[in-house]
Tab-separated table of C-alpha atoms (C1' of nucleotides) in Angstrom:
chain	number	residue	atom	x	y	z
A	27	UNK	CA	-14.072	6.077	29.671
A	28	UNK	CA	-11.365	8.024	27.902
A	29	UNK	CA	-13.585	9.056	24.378
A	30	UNK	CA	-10.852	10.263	22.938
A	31	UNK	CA	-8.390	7.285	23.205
A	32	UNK	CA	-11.003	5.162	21.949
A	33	UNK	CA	-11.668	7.159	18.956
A	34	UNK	CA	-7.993	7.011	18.238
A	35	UNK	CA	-7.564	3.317	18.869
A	36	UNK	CA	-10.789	1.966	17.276
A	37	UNK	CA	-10.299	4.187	13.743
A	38	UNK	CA	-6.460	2.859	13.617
A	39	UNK	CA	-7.615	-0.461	13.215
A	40	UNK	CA	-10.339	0.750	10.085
A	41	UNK	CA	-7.885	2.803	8.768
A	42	UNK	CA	-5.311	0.273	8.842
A	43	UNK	CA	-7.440	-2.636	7.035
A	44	UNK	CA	-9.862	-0.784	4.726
A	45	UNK	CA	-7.641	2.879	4.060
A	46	UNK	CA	-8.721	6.440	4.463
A	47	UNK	CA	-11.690	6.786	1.881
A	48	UNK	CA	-13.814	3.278	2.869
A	49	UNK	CA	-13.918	4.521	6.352
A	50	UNK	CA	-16.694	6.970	7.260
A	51	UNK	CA	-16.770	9.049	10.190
A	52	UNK	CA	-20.022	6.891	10.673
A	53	UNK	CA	-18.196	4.242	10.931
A	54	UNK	CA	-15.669	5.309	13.548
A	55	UNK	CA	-18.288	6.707	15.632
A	56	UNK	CA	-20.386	3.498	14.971
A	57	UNK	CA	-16.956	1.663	16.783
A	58	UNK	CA	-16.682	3.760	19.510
A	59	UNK	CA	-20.679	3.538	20.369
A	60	UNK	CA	-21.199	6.901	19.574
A	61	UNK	CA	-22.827	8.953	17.117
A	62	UNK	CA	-20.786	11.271	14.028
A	63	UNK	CA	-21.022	14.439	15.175
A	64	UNK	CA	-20.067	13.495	18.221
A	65	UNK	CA	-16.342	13.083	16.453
A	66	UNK	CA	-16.366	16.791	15.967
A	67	UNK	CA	-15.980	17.398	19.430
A	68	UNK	CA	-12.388	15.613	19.916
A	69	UNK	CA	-10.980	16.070	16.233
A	70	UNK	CA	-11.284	19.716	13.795
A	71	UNK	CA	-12.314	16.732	10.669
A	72	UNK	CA	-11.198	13.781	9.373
A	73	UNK	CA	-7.959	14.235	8.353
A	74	UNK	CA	-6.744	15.514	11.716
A	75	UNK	CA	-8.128	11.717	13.488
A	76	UNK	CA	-6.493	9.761	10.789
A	77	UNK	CA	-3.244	11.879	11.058
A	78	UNK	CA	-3.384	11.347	14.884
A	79	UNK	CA	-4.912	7.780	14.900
A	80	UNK	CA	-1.397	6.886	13.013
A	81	UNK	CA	0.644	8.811	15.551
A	82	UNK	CA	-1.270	7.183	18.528
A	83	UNK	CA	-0.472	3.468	16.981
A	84	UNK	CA	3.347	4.334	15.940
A	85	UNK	CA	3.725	5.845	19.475
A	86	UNK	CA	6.541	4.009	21.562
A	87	UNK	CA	7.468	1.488	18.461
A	88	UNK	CA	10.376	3.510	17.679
A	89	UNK	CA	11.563	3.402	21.415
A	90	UNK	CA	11.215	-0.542	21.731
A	91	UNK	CA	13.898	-0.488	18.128
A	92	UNK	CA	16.091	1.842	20.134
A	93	UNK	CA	16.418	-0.332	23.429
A	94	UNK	CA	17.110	-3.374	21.096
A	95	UNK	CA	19.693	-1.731	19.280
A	96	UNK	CA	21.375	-0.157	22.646
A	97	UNK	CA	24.302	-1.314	24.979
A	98	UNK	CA	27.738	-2.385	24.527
A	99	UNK	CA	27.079	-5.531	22.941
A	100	UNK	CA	28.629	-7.096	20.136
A	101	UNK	CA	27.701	-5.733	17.010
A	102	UNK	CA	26.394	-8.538	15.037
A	103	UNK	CA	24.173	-9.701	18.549
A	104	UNK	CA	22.746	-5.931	18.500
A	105	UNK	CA	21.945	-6.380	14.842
A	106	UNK	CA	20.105	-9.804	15.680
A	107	UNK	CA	18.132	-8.264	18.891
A	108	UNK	CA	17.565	-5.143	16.511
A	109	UNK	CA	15.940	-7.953	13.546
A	110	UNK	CA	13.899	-10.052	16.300
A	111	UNK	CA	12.182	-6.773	17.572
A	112	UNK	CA	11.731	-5.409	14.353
A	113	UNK	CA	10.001	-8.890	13.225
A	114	UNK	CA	8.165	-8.877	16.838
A	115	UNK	CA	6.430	-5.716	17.042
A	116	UNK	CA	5.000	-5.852	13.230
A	117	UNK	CA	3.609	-9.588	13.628
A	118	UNK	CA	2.233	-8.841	16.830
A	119	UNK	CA	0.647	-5.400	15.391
A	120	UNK	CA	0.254	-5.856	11.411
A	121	UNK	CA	-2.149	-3.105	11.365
A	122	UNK	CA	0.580	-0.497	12.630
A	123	UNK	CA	2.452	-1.489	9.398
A	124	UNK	CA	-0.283	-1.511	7.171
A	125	UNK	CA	-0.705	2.014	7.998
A	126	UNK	CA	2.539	2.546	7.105
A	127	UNK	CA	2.198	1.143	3.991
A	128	UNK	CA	-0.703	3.236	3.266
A	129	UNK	CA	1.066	6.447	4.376
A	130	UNK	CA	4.662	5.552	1.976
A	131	UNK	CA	1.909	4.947	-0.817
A	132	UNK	CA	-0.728	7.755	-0.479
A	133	UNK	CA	1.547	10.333	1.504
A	134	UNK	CA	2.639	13.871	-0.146
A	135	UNK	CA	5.921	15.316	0.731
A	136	UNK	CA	4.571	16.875	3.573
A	137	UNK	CA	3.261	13.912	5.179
A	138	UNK	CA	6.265	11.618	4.269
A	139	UNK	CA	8.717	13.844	5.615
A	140	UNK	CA	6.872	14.209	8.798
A	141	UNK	CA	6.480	10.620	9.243
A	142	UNK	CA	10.581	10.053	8.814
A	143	UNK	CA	11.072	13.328	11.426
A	144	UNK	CA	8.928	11.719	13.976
A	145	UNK	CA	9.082	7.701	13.407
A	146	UNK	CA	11.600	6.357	11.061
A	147	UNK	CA	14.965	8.799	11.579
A	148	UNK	CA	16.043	7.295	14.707
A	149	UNK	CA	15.731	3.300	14.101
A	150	UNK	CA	17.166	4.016	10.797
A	151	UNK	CA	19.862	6.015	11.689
A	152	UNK	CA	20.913	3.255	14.441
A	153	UNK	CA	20.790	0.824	11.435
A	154	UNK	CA	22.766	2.575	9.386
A	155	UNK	CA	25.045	3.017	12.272
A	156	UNK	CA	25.187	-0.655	12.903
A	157	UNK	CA	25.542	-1.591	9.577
A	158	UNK	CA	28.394	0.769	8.998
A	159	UNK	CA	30.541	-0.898	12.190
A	160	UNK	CA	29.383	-4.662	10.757
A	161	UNK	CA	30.820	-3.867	6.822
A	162	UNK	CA	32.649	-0.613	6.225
A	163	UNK	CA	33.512	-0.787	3.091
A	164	UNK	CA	29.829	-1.181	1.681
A	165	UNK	CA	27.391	1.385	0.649
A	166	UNK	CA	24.899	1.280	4.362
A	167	UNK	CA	22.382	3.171	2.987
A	168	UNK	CA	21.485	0.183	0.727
A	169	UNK	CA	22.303	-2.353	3.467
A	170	UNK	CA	20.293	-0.579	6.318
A	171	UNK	CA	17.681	-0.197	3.758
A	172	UNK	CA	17.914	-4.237	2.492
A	173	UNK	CA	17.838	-5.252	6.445
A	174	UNK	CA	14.314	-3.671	6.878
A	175	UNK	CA	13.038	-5.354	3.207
A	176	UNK	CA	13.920	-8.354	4.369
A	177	UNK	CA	11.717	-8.406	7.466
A	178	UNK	CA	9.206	-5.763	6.437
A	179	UNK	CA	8.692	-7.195	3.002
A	180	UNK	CA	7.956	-10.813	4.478
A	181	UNK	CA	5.626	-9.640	7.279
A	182	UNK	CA	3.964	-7.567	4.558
A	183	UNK	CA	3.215	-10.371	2.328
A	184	UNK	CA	1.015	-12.150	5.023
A	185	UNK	CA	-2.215	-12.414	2.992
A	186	UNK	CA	-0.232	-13.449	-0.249
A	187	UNK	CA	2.268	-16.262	0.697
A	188	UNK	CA	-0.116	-18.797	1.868
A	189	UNK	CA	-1.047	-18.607	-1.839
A	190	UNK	CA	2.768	-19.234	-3.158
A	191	UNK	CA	4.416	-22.723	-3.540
A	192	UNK	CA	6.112	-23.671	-0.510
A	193	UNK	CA	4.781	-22.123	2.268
A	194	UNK	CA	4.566	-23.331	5.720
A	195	UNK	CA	3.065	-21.844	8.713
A	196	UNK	CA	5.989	-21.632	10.447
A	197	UNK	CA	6.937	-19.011	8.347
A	198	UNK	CA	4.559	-16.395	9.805
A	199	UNK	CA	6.554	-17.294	13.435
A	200	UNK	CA	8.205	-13.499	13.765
A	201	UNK	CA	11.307	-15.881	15.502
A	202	UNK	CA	11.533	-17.830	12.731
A	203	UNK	CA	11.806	-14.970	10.281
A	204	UNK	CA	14.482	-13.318	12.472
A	205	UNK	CA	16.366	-16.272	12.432
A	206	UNK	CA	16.266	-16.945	8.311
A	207	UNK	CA	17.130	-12.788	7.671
A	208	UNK	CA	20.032	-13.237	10.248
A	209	UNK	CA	20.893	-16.387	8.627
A	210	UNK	CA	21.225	-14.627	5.738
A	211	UNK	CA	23.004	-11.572	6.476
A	212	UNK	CA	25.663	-13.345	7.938
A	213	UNK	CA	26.749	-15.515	4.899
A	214	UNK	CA	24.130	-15.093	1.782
A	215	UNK	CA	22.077	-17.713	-0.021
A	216	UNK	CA	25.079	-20.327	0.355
A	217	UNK	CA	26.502	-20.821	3.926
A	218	UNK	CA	28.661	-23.478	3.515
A	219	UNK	CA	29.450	-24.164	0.171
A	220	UNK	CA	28.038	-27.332	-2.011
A	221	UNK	CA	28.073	-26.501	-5.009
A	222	UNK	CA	31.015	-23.815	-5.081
A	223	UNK	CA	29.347	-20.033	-6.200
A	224	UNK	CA	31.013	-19.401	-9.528
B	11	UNK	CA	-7.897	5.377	-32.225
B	12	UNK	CA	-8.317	2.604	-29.832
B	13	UNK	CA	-10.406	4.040	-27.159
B	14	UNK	CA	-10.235	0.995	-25.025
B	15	UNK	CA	-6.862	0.963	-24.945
B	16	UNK	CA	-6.640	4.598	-24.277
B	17	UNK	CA	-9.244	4.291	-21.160
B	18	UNK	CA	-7.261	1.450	-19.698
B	19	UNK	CA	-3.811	3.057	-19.851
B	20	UNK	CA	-4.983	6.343	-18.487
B	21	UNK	CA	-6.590	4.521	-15.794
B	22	UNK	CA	-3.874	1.898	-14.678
B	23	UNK	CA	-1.942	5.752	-14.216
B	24	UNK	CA	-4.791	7.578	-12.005
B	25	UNK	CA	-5.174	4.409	-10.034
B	26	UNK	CA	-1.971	3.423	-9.683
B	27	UNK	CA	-1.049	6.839	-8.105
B	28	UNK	CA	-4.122	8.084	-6.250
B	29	UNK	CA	-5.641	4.248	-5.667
B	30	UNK	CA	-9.137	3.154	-6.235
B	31	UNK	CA	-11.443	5.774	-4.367
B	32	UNK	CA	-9.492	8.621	-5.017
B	33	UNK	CA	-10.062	8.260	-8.667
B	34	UNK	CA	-13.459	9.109	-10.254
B	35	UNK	CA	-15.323	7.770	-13.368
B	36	UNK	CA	-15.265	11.693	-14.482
B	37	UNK	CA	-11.176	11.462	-13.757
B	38	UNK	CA	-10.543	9.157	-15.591
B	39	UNK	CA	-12.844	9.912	-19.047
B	40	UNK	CA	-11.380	13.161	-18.793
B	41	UNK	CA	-7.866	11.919	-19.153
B	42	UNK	CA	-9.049	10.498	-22.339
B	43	UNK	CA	-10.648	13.288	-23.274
B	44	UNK	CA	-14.307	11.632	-22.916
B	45	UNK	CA	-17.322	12.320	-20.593
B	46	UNK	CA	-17.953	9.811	-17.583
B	47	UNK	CA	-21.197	8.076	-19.268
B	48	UNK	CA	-19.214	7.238	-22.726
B	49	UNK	CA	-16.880	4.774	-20.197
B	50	UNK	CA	-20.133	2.082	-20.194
B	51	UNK	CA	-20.031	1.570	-23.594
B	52	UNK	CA	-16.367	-0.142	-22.469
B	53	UNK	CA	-16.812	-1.567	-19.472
B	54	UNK	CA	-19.833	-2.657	-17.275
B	55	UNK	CA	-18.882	-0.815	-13.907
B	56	UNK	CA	-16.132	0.805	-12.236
B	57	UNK	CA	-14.445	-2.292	-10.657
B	58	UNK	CA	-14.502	-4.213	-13.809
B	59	UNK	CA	-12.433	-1.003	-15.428
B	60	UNK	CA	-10.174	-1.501	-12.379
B	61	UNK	CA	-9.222	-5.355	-12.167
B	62	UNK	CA	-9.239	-5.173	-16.646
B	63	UNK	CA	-6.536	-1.976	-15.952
B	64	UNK	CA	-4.337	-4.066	-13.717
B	65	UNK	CA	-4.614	-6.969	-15.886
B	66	UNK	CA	-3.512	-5.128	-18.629
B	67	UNK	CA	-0.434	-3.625	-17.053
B	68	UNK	CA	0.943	-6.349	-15.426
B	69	UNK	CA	0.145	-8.127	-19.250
B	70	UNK	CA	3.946	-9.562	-20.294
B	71	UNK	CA	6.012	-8.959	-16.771
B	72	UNK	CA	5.679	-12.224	-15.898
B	73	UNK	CA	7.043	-13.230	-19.598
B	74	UNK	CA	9.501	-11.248	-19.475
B	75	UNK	CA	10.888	-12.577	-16.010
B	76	UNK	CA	10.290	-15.852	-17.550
B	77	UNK	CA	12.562	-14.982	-20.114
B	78	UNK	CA	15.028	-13.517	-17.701
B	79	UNK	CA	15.849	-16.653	-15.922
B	80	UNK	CA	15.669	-19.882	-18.702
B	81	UNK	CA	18.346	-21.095	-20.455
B	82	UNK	CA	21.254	-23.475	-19.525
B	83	UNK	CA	23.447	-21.079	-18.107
B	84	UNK	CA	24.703	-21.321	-14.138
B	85	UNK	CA	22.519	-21.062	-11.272
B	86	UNK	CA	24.222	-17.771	-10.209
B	87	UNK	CA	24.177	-16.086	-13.509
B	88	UNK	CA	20.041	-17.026	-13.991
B	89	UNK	CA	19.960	-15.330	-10.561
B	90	UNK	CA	21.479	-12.427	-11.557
B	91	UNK	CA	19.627	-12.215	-14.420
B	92	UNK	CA	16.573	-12.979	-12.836
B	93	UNK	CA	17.064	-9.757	-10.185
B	94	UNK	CA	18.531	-7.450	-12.624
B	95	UNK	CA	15.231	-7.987	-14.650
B	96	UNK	CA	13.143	-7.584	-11.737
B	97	UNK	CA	14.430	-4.028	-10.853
B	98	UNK	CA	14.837	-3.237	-13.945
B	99	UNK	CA	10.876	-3.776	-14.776
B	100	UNK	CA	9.555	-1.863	-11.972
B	101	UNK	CA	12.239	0.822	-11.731
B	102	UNK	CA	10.990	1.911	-15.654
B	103	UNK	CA	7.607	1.410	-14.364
B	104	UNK	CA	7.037	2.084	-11.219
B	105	UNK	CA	3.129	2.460	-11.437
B	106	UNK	CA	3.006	-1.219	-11.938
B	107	UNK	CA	4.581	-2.178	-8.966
B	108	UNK	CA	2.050	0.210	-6.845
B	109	UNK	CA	-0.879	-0.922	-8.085
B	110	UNK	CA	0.303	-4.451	-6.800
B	111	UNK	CA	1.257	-2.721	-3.400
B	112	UNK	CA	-2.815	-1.673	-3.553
B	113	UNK	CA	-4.134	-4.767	-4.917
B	114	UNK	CA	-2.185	-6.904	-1.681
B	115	UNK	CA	-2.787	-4.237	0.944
B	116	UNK	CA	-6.818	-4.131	-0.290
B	117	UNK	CA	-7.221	-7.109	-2.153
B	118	UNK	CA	-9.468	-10.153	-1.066
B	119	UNK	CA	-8.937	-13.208	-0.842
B	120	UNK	CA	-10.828	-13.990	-3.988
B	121	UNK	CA	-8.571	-11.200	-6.014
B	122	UNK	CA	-5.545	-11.998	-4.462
B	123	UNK	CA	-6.027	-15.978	-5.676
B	124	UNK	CA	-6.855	-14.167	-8.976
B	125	UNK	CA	-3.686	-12.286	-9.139
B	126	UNK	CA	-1.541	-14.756	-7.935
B	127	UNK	CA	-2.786	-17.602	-10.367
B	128	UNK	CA	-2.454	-15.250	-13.370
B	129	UNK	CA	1.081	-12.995	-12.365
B	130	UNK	CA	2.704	-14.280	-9.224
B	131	UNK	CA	2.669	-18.141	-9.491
B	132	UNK	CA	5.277	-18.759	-12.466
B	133	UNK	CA	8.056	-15.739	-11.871
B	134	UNK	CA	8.048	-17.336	-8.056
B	135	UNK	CA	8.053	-20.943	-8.537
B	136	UNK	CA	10.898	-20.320	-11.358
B	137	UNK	CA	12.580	-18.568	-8.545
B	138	UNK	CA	11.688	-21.123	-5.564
B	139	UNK	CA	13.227	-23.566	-7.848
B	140	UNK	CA	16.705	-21.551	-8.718
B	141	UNK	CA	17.239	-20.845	-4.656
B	142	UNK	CA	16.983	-24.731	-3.879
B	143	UNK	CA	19.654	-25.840	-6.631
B	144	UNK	CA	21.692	-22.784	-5.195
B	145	UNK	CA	21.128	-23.763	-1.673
B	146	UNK	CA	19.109	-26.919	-1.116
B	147	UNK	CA	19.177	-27.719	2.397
B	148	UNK	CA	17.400	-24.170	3.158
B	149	UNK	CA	14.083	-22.954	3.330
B	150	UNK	CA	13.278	-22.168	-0.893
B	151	UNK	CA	10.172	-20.243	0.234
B	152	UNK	CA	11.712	-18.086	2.720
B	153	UNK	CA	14.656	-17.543	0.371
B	154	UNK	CA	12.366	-16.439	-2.678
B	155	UNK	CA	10.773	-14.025	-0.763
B	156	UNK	CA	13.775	-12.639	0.328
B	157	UNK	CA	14.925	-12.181	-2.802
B	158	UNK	CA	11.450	-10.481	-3.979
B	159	UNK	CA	11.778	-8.352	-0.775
B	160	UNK	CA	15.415	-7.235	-1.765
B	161	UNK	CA	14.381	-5.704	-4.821
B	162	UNK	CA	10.686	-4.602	-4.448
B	163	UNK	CA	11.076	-3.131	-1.225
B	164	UNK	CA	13.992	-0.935	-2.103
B	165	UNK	CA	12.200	-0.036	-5.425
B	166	UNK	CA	8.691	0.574	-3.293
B	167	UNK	CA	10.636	2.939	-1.176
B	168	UNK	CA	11.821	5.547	-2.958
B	169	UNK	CA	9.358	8.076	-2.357
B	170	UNK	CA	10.866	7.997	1.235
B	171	UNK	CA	14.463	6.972	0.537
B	172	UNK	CA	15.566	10.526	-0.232
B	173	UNK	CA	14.116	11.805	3.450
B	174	UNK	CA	16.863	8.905	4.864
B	175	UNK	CA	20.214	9.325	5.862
B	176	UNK	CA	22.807	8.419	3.404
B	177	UNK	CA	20.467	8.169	0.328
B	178	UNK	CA	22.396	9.114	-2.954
B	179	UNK	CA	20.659	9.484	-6.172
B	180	UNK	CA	22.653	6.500	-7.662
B	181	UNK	CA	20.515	4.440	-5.387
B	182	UNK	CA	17.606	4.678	-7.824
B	183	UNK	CA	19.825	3.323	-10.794
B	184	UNK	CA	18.414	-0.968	-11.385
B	185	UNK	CA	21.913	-1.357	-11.957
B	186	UNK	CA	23.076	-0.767	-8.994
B	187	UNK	CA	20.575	-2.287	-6.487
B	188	UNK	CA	20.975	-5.365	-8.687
B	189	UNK	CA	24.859	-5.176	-8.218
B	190	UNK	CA	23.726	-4.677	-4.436
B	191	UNK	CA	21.557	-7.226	-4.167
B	192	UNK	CA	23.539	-10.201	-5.745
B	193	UNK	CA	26.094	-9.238	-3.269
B	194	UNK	CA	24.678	-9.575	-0.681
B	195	UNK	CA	22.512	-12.551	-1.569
B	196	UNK	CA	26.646	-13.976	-2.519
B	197	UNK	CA	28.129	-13.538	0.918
B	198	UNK	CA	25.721	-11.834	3.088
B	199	UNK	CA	26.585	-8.459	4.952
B	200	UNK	CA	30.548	-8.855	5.890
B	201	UNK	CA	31.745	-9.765	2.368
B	202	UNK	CA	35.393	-10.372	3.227
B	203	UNK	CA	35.699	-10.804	7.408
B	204	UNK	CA	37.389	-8.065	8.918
B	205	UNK	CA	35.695	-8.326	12.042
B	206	UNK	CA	35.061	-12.092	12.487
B	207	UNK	CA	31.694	-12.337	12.711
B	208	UNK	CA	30.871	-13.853	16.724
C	8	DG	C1'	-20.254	5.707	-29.392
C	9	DT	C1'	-20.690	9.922	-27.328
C	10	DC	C1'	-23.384	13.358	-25.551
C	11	DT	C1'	-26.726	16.033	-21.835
C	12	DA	C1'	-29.661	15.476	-18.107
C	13	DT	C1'	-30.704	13.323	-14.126
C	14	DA	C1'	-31.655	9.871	-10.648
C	15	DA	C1'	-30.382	8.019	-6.074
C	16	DG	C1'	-27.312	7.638	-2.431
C	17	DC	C1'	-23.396	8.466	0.501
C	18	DG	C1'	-19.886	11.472	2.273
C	19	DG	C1'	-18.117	15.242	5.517
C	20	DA	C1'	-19.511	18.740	8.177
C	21	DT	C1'	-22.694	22.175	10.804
C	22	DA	C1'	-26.842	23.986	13.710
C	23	DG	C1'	-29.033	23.915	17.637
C	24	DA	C1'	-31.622	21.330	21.409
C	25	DC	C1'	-30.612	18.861	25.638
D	5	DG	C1'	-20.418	16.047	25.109
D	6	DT	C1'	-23.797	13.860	22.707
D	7	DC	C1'	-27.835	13.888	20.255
D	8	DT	C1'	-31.276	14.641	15.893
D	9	DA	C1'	-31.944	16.967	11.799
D	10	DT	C1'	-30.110	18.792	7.894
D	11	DC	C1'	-27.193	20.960	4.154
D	12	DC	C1'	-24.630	20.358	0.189
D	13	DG	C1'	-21.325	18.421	-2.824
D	14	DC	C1'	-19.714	14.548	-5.179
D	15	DT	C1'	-20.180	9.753	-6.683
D	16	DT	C1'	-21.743	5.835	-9.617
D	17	DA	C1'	-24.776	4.697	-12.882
D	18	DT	C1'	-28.853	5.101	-16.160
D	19	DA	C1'	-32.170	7.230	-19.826
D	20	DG	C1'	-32.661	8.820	-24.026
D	21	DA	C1'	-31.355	12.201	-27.894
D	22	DC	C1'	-28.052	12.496	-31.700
DNA sequence: GTCTATAAGCGGATAGAC
DNA sequence: GTCTATCCGCTTATAGAC
């Protein structure tokens, strides 16, 4: 019954899969059951429900990242609870991170920087932390930012792998993909040894 | 003289940066220094001056990765070849790597097949088969993406890199994420062990 | 091959009745 | 709050002169 929420809700999801200019405020309305004018009465124009649609599906993701991160716990175990929820929330939700995509690609300054204020500051910074405590002598800024590649990047590239050599569909299991970036952060491409690197 | 050339050029820019809807027929034949109308006499429609655009920017990346990792040298060195050429590429031209950032986020299944046939397939088979002799009892696909991730993501990023904590500007040199990548794809996060890891 | 003129349609947004 | 009706600008694309 709440108009609003289901304005918010329904043009995340259009937004998300077919980006800001293939989406009408026809369309939106057409979601929600209502009619476009009726939009008007909720949002000052389209830019305002698209900024706040994004908001509304971002809202609380940051939080879940913090809780994994938190407690006493072993450093490398916070850094695998931190990868599993990252990998989690974005498989179970692709469209909250194709929005993100669409903001880090179509985004001005403005935007960007608002976006890192309210979303991606936090969960980085607790990264960058973690990283920091795990390997102090490398650069973390490259390592907190490699960390989020590797699961982002993969979850990203759900419509294209199916189409690459080797793919199973096992690989779209978020556990699975924790389990391979941890795997891989712990001791690189070669764990043991076979043929000796170098 | 080659006004073909000129359109698609000017076009792969606009479209690249502002994506698909954003840019109109009138944008781009102005950036030429044309009307709108004079762009038929090149190309049939709109979309058909869009896919030709991308074709012809992506034209010779995939040779040149190609190049980048043959030969009989070691596993490792092809490797670092292989990812020094990769940021290297899309560092000097970043416009490339967005419009593939568009073309997976709006592409179809029908244009994605396209794409991948024609620019994906080779550079990542060459590279699913360099992780297996490196590390053959792991997952090649998983690996090759991770790789990919490593270098695009970073690369894709640095419109919002600067906003997070401990970005320096070094960070945007190929060199150096390539150094930082082969690292860490060497002996994951905790090169040496000073805390044992669990 | 490029131009001017124009067709035809869709987009965001507003006015005013209910 | 929602509706119908409508305005107006911009878009792709075509027609036809040069």
């Amino acid at each position: 019954m709440d108009t609003r929420h289901n304005i918010l809700t329904a043009a995340a999801v259009l937004f998300a899969r077919n980006g800001y200019d293939k989406v009408s405020m026809r369309d939106i309305a057409g979601a929600v059951g209502i009619r476009a004018p009726a939009l008007y009465n909720h949002f000052p124009d389209k830019e305002h429900l698209y900024l706040e649609s994004i908001a509304h599906v971002l809202q609380g993701k940051a939080e879940a990242l913090a809780r994994a991160i938190a407690g006493a716990a072993p450093a490398w175990t916070r850094l695998e609870r931190y990868v599993a929820c990252l990998a989690r929330i974005f498989t179970e939700d692709p469209d909250a991170l194709r929005l993100i995509q669409r903001e880090v690609l179509n985004g001005d300054d403005a935007r960007l920087r608002t976006l890192t204020d309210q979303v991606f500051q936090t969960p980085f910074q607790d990264m960058l932390d973690l990283v920091q405590e795990l390997s102090p002598g490398r650069d973390a800024h490259l390592l907190a930012i490699s960390v989020m590649a590797l699961v982002l990047d993969h979850i990203e590239l759900a419509c294209l792998r199916p189409l690459l050599p080797g793919y199973r569909p096992e690989h779209d299991d978020p556990e699975v993909l924790a389990r391979h970036v941890c795997t891989l952060l712990r001791a690189g491409l070669v764990d043991a040894a076979p043929s000796a690197p170098r």
